[in-house]
Coordinates of C-alpha atoms and ligand atoms in Angstrom, one line a residue:
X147 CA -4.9 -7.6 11.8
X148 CA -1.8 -9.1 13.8
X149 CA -0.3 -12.0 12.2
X150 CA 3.1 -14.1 13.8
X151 CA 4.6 -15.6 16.9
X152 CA 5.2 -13.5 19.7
X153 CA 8.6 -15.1 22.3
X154 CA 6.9 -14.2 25.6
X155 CA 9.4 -12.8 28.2
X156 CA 9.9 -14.3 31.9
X157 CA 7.2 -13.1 34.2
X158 CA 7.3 -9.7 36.0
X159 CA 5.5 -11.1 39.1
X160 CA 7.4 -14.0 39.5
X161 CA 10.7 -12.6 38.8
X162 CA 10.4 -9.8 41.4
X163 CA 10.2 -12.3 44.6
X164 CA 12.7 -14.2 43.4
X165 CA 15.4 -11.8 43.8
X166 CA 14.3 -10.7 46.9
X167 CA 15.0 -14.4 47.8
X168 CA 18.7 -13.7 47.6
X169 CA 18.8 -12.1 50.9
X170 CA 18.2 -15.5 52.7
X171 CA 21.3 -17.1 51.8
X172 CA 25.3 -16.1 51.4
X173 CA 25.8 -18.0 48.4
X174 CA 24.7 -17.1 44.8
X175 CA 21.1 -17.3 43.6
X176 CA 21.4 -17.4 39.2
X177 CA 17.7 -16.5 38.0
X178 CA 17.9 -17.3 34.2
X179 CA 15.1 -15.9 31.7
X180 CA 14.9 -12.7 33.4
X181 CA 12.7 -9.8 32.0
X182 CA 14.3 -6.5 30.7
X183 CA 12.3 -3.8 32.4
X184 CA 12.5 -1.1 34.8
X185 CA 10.9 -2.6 38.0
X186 CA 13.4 -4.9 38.3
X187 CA 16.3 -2.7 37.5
X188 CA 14.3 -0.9 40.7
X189 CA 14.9 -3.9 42.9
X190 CA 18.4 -4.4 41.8
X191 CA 18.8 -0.9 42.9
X192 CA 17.3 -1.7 46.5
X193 CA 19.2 -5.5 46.7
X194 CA 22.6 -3.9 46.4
X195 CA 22.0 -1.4 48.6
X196 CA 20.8 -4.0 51.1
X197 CA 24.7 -5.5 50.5
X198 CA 23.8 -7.8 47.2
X199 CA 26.6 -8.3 44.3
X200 CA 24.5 -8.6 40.8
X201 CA 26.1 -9.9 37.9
X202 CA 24.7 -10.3 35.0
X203 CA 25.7 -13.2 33.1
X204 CA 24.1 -12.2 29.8
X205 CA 21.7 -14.4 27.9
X206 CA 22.0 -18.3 28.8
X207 CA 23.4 -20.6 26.3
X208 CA 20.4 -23.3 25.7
X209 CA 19.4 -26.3 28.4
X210 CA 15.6 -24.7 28.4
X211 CA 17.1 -21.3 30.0
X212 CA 16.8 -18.3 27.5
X213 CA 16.8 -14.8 28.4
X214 CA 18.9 -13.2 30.6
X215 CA 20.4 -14.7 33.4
X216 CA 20.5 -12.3 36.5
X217 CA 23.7 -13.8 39.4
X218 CA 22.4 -12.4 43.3
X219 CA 24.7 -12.8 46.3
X220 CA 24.0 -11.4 49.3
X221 CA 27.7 -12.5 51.4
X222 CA 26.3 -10.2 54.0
X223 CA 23.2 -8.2 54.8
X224 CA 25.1 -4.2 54.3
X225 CA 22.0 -2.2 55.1
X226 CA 18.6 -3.5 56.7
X227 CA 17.0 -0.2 55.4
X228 CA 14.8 -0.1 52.1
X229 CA 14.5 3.7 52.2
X230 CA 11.3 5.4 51.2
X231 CA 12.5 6.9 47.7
X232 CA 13.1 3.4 46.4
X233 CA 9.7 1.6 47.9
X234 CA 7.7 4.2 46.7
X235 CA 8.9 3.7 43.2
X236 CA 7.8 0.3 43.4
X237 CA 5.4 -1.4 46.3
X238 CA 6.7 -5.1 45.3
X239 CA 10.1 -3.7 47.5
X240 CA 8.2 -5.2 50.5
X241 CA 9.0 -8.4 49.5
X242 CA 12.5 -7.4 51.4
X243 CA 11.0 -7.7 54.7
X244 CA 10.4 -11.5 55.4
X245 CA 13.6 -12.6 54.2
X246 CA 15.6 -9.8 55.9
X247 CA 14.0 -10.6 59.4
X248 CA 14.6 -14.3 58.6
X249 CA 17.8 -14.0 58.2
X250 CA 19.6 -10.8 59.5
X251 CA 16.9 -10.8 62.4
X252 CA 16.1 -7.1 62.2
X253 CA 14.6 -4.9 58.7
X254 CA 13.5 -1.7 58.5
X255 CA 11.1 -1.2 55.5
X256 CA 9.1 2.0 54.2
X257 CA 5.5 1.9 54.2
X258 CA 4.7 1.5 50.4
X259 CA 1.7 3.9 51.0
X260 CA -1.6 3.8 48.6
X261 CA -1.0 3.6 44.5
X262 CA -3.2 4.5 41.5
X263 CA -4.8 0.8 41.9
X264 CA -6.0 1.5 45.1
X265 CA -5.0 1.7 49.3
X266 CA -2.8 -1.7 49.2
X267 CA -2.1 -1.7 52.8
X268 CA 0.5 -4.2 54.0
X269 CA -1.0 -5.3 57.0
X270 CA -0.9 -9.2 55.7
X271 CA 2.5 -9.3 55.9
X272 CA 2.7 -7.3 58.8
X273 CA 0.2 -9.3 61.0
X274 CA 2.1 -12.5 59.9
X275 CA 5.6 -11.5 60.7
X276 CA 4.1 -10.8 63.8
X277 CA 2.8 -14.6 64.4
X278 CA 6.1 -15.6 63.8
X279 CA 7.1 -13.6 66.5
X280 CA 9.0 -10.6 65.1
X281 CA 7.8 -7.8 67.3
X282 CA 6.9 -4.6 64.7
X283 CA 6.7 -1.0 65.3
X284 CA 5.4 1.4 62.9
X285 CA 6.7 4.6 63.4
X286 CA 7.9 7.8 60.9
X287 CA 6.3 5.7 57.5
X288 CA 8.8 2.6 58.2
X289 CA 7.7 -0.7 59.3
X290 CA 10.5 -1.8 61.9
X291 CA 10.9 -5.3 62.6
X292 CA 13.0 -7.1 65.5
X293 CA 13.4 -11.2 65.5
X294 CA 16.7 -11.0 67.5
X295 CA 16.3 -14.4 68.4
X296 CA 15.0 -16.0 64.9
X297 CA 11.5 -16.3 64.1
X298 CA 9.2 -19.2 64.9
X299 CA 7.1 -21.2 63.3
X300 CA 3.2 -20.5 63.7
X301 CA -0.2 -21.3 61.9
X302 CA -0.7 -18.3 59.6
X303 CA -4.7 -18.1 58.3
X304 CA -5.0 -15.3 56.1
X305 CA -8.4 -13.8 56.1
X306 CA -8.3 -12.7 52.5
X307 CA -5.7 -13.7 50.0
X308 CA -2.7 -11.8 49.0
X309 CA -0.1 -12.8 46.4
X310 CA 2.7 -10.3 48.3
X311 CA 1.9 -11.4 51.8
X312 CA 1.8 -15.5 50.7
X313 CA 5.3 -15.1 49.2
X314 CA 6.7 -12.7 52.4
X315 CA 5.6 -15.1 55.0
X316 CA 6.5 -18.2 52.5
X317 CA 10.1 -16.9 52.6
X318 CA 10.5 -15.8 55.9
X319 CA 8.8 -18.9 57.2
X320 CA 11.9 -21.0 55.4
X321 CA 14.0 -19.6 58.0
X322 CA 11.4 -20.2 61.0
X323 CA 12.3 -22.4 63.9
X324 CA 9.8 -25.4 63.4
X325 CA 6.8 -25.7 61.4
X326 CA 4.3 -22.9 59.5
X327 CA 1.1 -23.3 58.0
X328 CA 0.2 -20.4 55.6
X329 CA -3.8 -21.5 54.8
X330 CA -5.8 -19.8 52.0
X331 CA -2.3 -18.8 50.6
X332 CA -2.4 -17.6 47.1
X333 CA -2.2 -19.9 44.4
X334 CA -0.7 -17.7 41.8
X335 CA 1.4 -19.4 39.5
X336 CA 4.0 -16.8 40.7
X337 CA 3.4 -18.1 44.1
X338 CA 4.9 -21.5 43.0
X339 CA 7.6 -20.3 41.3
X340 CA 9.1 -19.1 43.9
X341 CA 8.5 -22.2 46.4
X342 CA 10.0 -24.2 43.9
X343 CA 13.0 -21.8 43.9
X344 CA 13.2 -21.9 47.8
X345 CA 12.8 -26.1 47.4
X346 CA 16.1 -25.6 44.9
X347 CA 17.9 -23.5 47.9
X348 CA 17.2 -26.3 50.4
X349 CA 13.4 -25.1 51.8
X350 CA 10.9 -27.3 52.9
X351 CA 7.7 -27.1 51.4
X352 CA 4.5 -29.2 51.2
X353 CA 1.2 -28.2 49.3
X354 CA 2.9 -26.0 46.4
X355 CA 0.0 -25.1 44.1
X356 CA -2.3 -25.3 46.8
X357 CA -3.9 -23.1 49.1
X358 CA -2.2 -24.2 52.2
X359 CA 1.6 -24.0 52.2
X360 CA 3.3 -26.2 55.2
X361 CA 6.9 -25.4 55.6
X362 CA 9.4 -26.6 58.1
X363 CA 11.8 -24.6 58.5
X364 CA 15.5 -24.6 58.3
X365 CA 19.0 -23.6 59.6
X366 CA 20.3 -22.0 56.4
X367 CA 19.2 -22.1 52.6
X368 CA 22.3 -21.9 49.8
X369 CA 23.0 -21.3 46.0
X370 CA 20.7 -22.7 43.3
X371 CA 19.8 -22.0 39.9
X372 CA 16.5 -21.1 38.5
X373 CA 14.4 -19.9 35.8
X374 CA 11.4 -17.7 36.0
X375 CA 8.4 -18.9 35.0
X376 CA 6.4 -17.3 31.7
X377 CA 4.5 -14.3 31.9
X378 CA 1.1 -15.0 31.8
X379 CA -0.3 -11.9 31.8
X380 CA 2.1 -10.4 29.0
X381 CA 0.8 -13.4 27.2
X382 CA -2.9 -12.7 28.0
X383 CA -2.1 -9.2 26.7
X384 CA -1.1 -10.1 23.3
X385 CA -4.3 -13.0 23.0
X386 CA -6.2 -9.8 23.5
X387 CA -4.4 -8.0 20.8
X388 CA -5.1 -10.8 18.6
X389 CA -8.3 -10.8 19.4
X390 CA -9.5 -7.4 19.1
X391 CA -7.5 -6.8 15.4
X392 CA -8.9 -9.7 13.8
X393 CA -5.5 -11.5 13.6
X394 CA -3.3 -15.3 14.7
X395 CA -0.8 -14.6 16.5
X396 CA 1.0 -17.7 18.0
X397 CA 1.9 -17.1 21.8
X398 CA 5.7 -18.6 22.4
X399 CA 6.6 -20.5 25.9
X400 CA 3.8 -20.1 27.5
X401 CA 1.4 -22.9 28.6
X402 CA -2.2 -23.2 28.0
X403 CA -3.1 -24.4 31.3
X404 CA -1.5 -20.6 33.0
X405 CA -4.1 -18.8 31.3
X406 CA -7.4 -21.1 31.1
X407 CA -9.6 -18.6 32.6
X408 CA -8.6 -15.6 30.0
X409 CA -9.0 -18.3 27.5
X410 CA -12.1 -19.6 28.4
X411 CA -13.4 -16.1 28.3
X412 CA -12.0 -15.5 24.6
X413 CA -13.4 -18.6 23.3
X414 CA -16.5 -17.9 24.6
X415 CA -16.4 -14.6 23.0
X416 CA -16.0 -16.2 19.4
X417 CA -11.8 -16.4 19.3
X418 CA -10.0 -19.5 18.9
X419 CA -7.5 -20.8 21.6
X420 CA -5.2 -23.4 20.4
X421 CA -2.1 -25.3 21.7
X422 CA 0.4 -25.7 19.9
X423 CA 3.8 -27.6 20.1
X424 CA 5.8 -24.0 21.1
X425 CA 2.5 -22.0 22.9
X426 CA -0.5 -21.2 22.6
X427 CA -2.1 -20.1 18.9
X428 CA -4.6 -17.0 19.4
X429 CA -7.2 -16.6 15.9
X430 CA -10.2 -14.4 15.2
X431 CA -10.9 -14.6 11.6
X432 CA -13.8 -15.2 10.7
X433 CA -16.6 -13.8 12.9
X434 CA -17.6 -11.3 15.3
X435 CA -16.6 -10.5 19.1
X436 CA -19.7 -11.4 21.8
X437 CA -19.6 -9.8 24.6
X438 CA -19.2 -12.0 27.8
X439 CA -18.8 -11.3 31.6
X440 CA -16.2 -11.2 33.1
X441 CA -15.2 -11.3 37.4
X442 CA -11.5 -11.1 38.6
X443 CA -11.0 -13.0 41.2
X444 CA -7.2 -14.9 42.7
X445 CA -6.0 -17.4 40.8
X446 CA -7.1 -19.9 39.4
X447 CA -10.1 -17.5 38.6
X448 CA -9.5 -14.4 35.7
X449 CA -6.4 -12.2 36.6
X450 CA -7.2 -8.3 37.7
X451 CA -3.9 -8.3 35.9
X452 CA -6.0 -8.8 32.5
X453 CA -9.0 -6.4 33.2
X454 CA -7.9 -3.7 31.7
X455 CA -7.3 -5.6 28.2
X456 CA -10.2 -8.0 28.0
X457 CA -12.4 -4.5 28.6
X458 CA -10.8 -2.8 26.2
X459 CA -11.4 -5.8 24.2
X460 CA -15.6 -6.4 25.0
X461 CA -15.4 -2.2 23.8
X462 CA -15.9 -3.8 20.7
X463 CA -18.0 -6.7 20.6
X464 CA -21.5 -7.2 20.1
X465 CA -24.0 -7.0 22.6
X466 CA -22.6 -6.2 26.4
X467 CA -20.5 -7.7 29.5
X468 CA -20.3 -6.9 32.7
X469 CA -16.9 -6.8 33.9
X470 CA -16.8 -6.9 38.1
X471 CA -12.9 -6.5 39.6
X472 CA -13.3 -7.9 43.0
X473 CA -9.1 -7.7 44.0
X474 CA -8.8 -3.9 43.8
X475 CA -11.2 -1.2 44.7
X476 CA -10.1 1.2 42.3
X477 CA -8.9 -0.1 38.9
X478 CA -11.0 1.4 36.2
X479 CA -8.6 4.1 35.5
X480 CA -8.4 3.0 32.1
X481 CA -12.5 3.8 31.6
X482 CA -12.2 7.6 31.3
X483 CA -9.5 7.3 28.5
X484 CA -11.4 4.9 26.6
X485 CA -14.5 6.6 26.7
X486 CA -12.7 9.2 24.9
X487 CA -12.1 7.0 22.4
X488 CA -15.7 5.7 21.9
X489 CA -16.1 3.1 24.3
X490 CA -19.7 2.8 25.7
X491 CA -19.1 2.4 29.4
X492 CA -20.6 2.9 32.7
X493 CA -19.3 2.0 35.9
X494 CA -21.5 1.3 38.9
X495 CA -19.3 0.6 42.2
X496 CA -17.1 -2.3 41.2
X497 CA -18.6 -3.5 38.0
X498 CA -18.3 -1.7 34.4
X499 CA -21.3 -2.0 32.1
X500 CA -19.7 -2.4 28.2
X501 CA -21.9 -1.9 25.3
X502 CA -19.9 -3.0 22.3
X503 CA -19.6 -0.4 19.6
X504 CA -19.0 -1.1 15.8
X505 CA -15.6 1.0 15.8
X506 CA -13.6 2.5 18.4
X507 CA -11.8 5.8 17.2
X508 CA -8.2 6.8 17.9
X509 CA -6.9 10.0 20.1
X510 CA -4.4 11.1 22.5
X511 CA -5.0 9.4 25.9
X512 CA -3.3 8.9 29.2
X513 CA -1.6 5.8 30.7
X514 CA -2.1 5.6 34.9
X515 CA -0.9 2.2 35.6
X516 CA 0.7 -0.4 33.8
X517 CA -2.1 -2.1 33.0
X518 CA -4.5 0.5 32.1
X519 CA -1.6 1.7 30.0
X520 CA -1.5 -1.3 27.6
X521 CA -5.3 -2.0 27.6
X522 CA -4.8 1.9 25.5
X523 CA -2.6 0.5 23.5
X524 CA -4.7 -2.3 22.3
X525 CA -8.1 -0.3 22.1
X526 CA -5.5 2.1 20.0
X527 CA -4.5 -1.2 17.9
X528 CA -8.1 -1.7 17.0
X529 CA -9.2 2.1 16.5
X530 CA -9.7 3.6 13.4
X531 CA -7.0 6.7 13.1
X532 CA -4.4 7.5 15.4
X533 CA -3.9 7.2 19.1
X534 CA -0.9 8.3 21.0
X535 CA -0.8 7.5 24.4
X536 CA 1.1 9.7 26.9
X537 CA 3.1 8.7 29.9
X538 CA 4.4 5.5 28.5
X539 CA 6.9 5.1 31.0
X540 CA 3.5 3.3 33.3
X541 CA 5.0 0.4 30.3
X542 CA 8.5 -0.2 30.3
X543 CA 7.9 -1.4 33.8
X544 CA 6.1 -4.3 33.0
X545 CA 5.8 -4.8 28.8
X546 CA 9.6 -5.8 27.5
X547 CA 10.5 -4.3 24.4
X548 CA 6.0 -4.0 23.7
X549 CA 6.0 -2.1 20.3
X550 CA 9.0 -4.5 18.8
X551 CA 6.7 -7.7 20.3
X552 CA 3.5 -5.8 18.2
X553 CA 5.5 -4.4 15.3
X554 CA 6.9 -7.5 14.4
X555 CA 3.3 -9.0 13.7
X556 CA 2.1 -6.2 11.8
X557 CA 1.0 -3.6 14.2
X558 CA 1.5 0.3 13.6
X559 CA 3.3 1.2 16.4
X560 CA 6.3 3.3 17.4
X561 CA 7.6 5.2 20.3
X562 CA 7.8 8.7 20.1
X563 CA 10.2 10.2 21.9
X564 CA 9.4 13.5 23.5
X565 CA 10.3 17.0 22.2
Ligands
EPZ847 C1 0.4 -8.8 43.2 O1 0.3 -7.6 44.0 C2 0.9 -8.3 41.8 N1 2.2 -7.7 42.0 C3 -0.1 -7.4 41.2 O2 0.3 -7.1 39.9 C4 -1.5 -8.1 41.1 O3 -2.5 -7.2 40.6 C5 -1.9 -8.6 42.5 O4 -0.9 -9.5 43.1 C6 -3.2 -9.5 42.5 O5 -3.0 -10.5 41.6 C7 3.3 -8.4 42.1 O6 3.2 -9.7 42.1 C8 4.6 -7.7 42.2 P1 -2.3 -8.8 46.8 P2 0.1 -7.7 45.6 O7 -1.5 -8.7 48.0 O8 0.8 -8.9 46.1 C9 -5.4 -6.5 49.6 C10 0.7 -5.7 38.0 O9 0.0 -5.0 37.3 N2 -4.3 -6.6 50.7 O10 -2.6 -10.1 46.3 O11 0.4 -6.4 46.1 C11 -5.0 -5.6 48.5 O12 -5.2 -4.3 48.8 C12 0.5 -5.7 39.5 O13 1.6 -6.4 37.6 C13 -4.6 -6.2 52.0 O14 -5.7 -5.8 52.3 O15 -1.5 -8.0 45.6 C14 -5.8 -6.1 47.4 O16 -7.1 -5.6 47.4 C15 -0.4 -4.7 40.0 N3 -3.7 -6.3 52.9 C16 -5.8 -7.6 47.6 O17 -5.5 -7.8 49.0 C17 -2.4 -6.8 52.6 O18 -1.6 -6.9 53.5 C18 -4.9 -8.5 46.8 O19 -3.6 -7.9 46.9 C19 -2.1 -7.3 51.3 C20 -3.1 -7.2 50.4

């Protein structure tokens, strides 16, 4: 059983496209309440090489900024190149592209290539860039992009919708000659983070939160300050740990209304979901788990980002749920592992039968993405013995500081550094 508050760290997702927003403008970008963890240490690594100075200022003094506050200036674009070791560390260096043909008129990008989750092509962004009138080649696994002349602005319908390729376009159109129109854009919260930061730089944007973004674009963007928005999914991760141990855990900075469809799903399986003046409070005392179903689908609909967990979760309620992920073709990595546990699963194409069992028991497992990686974690929470998971590292890119977060409410957890 968890008991405590839990400070919930600035969001991954959001965080990531913010800094690449640094390469539209010369003057300095401060992103306050920036997460500790290795992605974006990875995107640092590619920004600077790209020509950015990074400064970390250190954690901010009060004025509703906490965490760490990250200082991006990109005086002059050094290299247009985001070589192939560093984007196939980490897909989200994509995000380079938009703003680097924006501004310096010419990028050269690495093909990000297929990842444990599934294919992920990038032919959104690609296909857009091109309505804007960059003219692409693809040629030796780089995407090469040309807008000599500037880009222009163009009515972008995307025929499925992509968090990456909304916030590409959505930058790169801020730079666009004239008007764009990105229609069934992504409505991640993530999404709007970032057009508010753009707004903050001097952008013009119409319809945030929606799923049509109008921007008009603009001669040059500047300096501003910002802070990244809370991690909803880190948030959803520890509701679920409350919920499958039994515990109250109280949620810190993040608001209800960013994870309504996780907690309409937890209600509905018997846990409590409470605001309170800080968070959100997460309880299961009294009571069994029911199993419900569950379908990921964009935003406002249940995160893919929260599969993993809320399965390992219905693992151990009573009766069954179907859980359907409709964003990814290939993220049930996590089933294997838990079945090895004592989870009764059974996948059929996209959808994952779970029969709740009384007790899930613990063993050594294997992490194989981020997600997958803490939904083990939590199903090793809950499991009677112990359960080490392997390849950790899948973690530290998304989870700051994870077994302090559980620790300090009770959990059993360390890290055990290899032989
Ligand atoms: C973002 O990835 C997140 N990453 C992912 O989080 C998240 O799972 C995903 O959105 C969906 O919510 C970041 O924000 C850095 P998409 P992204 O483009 O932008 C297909 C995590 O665990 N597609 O919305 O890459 C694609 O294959 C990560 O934190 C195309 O077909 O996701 C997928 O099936 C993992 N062509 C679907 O769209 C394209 O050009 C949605 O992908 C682009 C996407």
């Amino acid at each position: 059983m968890l008991t405590g508050t839990i400070g919930i760290s600035g969001a991954k997702n959001a965080a990531l496209p913010l800094m690449a927003a640094c390469l539209l403008t010369d003057e300095t970008l401060y992103l306050a309440n920036l997460p500790h963890l290795a992605d974006i240490t990875t995107l640092a690594t590619l920004l600077s090489q790209h020509g950015a100075e990074l400064s970390l200022d250190g954690a901010a003094p009060d004025g509703g900024y906490s965490g760490r506050v990250l200082a991006l200036t990109a005086k002059e674009i050094a290299s247009a190149t985001a070589p192939y070791d560093l984007v196939r560390k980490m897909r989200a260096s994509v995000l380079v592209l938009g703003p680097l043909v924006a501004r310096h008129g010419i990028a050269r990008v690495s093909l990000p290539g297929g990842c444990a989750i599934g294919t992920r092509p990038v032919d959104l962004h690609i296909k857009g860039l091109i309505q804007l009138g960059a003219e692409i080649d693809l040629a030796d696994g780089y995407i090469d992009a040309r807008a000599p002349g500037g880009l222009t602005g163009a009515r972008i319908v995307f025929p499925q919708v992509s968090v990456g390729a909304t916030e590409n376009l959505l930058m790169a159109a801020t730079l666009a000659r004239g008007q764009t129109q990105l229609v069934n854009a992504a409505r991640e919260p993530e999404v709007s983070d970032l057009a508010h930061c753009l707004v903050a730089m001097g952008a013009r944007i119409e319809g945030i939160g929606t799923d049509t973004l109008t921007i008009d674009g603009v001669e040059r963007l500047h300096g501003a300050r910002h802070s990244v928005i809370a991690d909803r999914i880190e948030a959803g991760t520890y509701a679920v740990a409350a919920a499958i141990t039994g515990g109250s855990v109280e949620l810190k900075s993040i608001r209800l209304d960013l994870i309504s469809s996780l907690a309409d799903t937890l209600v509905a399986a018997g846990v409590s979901v409470t605001e309170t003046t800080n968070g959100v409070l997460i309880a299961r005392q009294n009571g069994p788990l029911v199993g419900v179903d569950v379908m990921t689908e964009p935003y406002p609909g249940f995160p893919t980002d929260m599969q993993a967990q809320i399965m390992a979760l219905m693992t151990t309620a009573t009766g069954a749920s179907m859980i359907t992920e409709t964003v990814f073709e290939n993220r049930f990595m996590h089933v294997p592992e838990l079945s090895r546990m004592g989870a009764n699963i059974n996948v059929h194409q996209s959808s994952a039968m779970v029969r709740g069992v009384p007790s899930l028991r613990g063993a050594p497992v294997m992490a194989t993405d981020l997600r997958a990686s803490v939904s083990l974690v939590l199903a090793g929470l809950a499991a009677e013995g112990e359960t080490m998971v392997h390849r950790v590292y899948h973690l530290d890119r998304g989870y700051e500081r994870l077994e302090e977060k559980l620790a300090g409410c009770g959990a059993d957890i360390e890290r055990v550094r290899a032989a």
